[in-house]
Tab-separated table of C-alpha atoms in Angstrom:
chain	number	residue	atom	x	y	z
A	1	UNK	CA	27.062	10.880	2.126
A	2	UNK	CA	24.009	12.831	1.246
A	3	UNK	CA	23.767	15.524	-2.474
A	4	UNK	CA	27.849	15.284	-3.259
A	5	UNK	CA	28.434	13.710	-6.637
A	6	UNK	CA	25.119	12.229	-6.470
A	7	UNK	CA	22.573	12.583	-9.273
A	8	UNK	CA	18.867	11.877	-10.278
A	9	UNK	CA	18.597	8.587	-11.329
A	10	UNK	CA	15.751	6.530	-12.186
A	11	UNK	CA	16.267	2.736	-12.849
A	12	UNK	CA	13.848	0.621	-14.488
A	13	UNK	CA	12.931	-3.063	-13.945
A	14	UNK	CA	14.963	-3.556	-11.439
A	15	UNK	CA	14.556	-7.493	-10.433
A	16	UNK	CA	13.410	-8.463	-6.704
A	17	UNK	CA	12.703	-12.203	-7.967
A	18	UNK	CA	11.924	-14.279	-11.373
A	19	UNK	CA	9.843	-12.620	-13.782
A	20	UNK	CA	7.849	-9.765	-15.125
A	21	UNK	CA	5.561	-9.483	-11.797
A	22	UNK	CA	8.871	-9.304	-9.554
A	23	UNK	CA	10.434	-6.073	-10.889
A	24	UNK	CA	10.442	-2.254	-9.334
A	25	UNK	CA	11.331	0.943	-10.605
A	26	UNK	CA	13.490	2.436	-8.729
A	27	UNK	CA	13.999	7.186	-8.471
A	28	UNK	CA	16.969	8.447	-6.218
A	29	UNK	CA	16.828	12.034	-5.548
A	30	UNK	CA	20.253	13.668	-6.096
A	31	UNK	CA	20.185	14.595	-1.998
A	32	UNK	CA	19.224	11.174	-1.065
A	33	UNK	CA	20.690	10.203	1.937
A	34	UNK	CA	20.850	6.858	4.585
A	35	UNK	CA	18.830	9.351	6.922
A	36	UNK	CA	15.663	10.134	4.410
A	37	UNK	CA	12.676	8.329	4.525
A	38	UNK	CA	12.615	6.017	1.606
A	39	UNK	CA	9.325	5.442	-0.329
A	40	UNK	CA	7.711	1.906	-1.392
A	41	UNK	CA	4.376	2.420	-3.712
A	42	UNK	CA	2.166	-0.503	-4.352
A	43	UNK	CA	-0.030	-0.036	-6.816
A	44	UNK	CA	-4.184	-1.132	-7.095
A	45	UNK	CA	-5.731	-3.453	-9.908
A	46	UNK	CA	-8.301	-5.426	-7.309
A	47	UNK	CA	-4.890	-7.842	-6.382
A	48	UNK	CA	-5.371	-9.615	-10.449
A	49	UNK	CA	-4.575	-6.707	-12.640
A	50	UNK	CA	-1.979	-3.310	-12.632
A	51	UNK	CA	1.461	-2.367	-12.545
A	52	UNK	CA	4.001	-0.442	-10.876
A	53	UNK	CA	3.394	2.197	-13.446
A	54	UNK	CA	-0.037	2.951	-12.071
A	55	UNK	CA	1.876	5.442	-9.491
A	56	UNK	CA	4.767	5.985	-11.733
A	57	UNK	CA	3.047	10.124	-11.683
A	58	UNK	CA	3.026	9.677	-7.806
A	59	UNK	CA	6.320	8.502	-7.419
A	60	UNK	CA	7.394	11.148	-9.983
A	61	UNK	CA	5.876	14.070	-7.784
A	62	UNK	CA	7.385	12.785	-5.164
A	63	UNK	CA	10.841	12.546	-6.407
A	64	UNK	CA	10.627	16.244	-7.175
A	65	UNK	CA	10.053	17.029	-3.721
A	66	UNK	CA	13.067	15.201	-2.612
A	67	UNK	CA	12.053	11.717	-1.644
A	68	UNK	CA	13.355	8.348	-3.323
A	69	UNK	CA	11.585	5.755	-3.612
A	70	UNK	CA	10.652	2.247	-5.339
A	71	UNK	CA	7.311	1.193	-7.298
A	72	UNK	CA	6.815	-2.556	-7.558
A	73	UNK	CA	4.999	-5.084	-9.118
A	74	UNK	CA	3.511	-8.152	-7.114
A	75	UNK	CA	2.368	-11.592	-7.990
A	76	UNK	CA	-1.718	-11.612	-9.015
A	77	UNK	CA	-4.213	-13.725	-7.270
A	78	UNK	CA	-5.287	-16.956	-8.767
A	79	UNK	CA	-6.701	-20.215	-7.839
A	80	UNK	CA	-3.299	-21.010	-6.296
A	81	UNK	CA	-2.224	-17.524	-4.788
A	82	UNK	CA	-3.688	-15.526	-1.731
A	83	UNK	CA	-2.353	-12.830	0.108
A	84	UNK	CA	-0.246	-14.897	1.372
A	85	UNK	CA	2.104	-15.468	-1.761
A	86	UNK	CA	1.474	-11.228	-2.342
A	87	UNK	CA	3.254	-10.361	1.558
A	88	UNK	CA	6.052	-12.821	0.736
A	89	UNK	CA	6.357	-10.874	-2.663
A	90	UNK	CA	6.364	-7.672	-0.853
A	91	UNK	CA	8.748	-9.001	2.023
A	92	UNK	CA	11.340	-9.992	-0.676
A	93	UNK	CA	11.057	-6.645	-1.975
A	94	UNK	CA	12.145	-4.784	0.835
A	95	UNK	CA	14.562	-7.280	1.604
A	96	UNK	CA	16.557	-6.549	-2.235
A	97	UNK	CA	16.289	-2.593	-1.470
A	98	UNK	CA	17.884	-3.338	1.904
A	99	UNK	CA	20.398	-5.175	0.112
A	100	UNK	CA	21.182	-2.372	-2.125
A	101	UNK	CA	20.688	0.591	0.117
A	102	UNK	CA	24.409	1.072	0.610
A	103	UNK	CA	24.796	1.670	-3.368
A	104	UNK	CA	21.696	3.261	-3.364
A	105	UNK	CA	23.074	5.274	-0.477
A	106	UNK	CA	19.301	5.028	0.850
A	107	UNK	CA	18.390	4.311	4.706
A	108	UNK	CA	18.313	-0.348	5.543
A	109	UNK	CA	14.916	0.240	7.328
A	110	UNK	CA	12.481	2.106	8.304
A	111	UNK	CA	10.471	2.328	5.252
A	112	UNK	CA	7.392	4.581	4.275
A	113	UNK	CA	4.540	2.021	2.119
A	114	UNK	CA	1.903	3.371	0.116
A	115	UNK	CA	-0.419	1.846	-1.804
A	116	UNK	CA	-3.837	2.620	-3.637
A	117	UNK	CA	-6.746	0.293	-3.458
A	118	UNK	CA	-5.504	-3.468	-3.441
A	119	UNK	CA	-1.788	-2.003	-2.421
A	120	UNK	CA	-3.050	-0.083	0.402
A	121	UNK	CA	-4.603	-3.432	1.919
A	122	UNK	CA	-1.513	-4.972	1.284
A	123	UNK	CA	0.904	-1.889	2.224
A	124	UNK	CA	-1.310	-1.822	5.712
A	125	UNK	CA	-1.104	-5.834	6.458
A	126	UNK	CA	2.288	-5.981	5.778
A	127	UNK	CA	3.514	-3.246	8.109
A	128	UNK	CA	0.877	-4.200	10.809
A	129	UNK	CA	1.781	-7.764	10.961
A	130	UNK	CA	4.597	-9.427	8.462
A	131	UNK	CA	7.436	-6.967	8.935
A	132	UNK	CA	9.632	-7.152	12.047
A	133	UNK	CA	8.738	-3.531	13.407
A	134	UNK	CA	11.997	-1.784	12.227
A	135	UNK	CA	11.737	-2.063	8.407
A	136	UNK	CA	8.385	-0.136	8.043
A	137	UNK	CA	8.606	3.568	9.615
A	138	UNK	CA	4.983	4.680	8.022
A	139	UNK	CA	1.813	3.433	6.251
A	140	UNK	CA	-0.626	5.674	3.666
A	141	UNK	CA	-3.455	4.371	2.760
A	142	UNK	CA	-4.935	5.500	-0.563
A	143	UNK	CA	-8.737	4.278	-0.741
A	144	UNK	CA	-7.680	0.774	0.773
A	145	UNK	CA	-10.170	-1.713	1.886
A	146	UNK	CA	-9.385	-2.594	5.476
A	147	UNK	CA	-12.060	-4.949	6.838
A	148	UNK	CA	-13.640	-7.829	5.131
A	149	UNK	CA	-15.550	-9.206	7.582
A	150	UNK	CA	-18.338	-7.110	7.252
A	151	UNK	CA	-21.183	-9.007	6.974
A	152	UNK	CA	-23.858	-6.564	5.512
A	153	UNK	CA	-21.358	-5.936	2.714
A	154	UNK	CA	-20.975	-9.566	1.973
A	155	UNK	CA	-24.450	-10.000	1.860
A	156	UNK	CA	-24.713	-6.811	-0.543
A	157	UNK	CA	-21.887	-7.967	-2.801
A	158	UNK	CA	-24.021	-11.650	-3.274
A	159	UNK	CA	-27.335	-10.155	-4.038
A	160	UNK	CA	-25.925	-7.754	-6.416
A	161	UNK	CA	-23.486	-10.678	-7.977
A	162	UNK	CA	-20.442	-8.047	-7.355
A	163	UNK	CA	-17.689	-9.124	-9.350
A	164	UNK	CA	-15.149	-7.816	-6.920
A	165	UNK	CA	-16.256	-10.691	-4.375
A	166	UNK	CA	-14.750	-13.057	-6.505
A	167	UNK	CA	-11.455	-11.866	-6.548
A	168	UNK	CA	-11.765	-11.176	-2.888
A	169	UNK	CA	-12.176	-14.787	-2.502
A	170	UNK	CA	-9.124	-15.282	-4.375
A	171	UNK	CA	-7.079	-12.814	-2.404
A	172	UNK	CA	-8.438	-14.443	0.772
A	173	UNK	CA	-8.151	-17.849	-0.472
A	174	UNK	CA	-11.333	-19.323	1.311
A	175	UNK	CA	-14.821	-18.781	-0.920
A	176	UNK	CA	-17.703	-17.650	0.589
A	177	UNK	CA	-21.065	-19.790	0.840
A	178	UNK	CA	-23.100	-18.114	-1.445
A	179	UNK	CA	-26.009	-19.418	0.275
A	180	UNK	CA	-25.161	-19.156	3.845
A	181	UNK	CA	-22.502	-16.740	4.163
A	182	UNK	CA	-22.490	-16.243	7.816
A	183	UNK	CA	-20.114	-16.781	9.717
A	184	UNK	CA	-17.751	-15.923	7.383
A	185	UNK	CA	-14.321	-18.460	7.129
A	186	UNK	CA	-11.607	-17.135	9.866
A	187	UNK	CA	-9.266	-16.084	6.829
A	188	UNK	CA	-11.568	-13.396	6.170
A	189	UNK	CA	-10.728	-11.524	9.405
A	190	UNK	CA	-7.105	-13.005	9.037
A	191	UNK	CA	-6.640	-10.947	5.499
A	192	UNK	CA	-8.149	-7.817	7.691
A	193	UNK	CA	-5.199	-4.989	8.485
A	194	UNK	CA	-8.307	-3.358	10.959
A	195	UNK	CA	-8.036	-7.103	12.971
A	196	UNK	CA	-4.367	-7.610	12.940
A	197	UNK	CA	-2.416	-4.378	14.219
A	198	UNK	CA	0.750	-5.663	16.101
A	199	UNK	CA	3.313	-3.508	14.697
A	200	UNK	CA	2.177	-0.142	15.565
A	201	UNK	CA	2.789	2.285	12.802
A	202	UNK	CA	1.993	5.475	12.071
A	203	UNK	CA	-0.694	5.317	8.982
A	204	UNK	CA	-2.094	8.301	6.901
A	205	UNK	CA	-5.548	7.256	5.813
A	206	UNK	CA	-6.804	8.929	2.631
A	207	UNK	CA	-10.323	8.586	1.121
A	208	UNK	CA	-12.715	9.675	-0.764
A	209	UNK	CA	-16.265	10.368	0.154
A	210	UNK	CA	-17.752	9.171	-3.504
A	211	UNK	CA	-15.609	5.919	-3.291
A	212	UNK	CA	-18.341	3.294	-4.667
A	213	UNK	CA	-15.722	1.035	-5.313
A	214	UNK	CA	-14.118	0.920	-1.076
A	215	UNK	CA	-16.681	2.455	0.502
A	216	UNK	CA	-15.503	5.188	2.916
A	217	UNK	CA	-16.525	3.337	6.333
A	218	UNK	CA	-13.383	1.138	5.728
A	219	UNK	CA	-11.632	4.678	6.435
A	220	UNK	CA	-13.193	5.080	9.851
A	221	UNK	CA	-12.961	1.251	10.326
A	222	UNK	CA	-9.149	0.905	10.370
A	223	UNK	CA	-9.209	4.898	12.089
A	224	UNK	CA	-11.041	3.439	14.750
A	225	UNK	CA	-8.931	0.505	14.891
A	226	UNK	CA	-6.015	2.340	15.506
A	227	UNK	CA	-7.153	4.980	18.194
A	228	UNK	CA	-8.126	2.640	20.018
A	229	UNK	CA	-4.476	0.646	19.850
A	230	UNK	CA	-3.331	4.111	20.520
A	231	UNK	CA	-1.144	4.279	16.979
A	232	UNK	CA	-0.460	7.861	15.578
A	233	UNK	CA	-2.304	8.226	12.883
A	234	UNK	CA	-4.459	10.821	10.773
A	235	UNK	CA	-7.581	10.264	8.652
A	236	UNK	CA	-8.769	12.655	5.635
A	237	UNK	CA	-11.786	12.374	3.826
A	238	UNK	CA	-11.759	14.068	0.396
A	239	UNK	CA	-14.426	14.787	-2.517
A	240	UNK	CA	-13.304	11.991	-4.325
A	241	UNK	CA	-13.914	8.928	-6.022
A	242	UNK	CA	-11.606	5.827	-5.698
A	243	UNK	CA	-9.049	6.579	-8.167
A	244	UNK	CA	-8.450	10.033	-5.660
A	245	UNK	CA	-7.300	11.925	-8.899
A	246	UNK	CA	-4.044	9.705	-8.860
A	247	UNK	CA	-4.066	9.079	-12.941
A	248	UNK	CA	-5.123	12.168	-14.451
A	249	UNK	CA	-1.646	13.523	-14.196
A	250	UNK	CA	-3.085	16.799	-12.404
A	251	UNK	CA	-3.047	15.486	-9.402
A	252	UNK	CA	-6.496	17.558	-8.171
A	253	UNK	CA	-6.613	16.491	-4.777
A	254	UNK	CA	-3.231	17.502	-3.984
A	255	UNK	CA	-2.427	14.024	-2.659
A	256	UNK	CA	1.423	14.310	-3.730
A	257	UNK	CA	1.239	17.463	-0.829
A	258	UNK	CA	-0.331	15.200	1.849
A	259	UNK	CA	2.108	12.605	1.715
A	260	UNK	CA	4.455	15.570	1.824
A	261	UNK	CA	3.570	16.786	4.812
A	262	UNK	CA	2.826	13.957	6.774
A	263	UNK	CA	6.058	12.704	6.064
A	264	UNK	CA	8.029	15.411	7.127
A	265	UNK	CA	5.891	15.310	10.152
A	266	UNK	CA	6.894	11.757	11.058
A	267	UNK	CA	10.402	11.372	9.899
């Protein structure tokens, strides 16, 4: 069944699990179909802070060029929850839209993720490594950090007292010595989508060049990860900073036409 008696609908809140941090929003397109690519979008916030809304204007765009899709929410990181606790969050996701793709009318697998920032990390591990290779079709990457065993940067983030390292030791769940860093804890490479590409999915990798928050060699990182696993993918660098544009409702870097197009290329 794909357009007849089907209309725009967007549902709110829709529960994946208990409470406020296990909800999506949910837009079907009025064409929607079992046979078009379905969208996930996990949002940024540093894996502590956010909400699905942060790509609501995203997922919007995207709606008007015919794509459905779901925005979720995901347990924060805390002294008792690592990335861990935030793939099972994202697994049982999936597994409630597969549950209700036949109302939906929406395809059981084969899912495009995107995520910004802290959801691109966690779009990219999941598909790499949790999924079981059918339920994620495509990965985009918007500003995501990719590799965190990179020593000079952990050195960086201690002399300058980086607040971001603590809740990267939170996501991780290991801390690092602050006075002998190196080697770095095996987690760290664990919690790395660059280090731990067994599915092999095709990823759009956006960034921008002013990014001080990811810097833009975790682009080329994970780009160079992947060509040499042989995985289709494409990289674009843009004049940007980290937030790419995405909440200024103008959407200057065109990013809702990139995902476009790549996604008609793949599908």
């Amino acid at each position: 069944m794909s357009g007849k008696g089907q209309e725009h609908q967007r549902l709110f809140n829709i529960a994946y699990g208990e409470g406020l941090r296990k909800q999506m929003d949910v837009f079907l397109h009025e064409d929607r179909s079992p046979n078009k690519p379905f969208l996930i979008f996990v949002h940024g916030g540093s894996w502590a802070f956010g909400s699905k809304l942060l790509l609501g204007g995203l997922q919007e765009d995207m709606l008007q060029k015919g794509y459905s899709s779901a925005s979720i929410n995901y347990s924060f990181v805390g002294p008792a929850t690592n990335y861990t606790h935030l793939m099972n969050d994202l697994n049982a996701a999936v597994d409630e839209i597969q549950k209700q793709s036949s109302s939906w009318n929406i395809p059981k697998e084969q899912y495009i993720l995107i995520g910004h920032s802290a959801g691109a990390h966690l779009s990219l591990l999941f598909g790499y490594s949790i999924q079981n290779g059918k339920d994620i079709k495509g990965i985009v990457s918007l500003a995501g950090p990719t590799d965190f065993t990179n020593e000079a940067l952990v050195k960086a983030m201690i002399a300058n007292k980086h607040p971001l390292l603590n809740l990267i030791e939170l996501m991780v769940g290991k801390p690092v010595d602050r006075q002998n860093p190196i080697p770095l804890p095996a987690e760290y490479k664990a919690a790395s989508p660059a280090y731990q590409i067994k599915h092999l999915v095709p990823t759009l990798i956006l960034h921008g060049k002013k990014d001080e928050t990811v810097h833009m060699s975790q682009a080329t990182t994970l780009a160079t990860a992947l060509k040499a696993k042989k995985v289709n993918h494409e990289i674009i660098m843009l004049d940007a900073d980290h937030s790419l544009g995405l909440f200024d409702g103008k959407d200057p870097h065109k990013i809702s036409n990139q995902l476009f197009n790549w996604i008609e290329k793949i599908k």
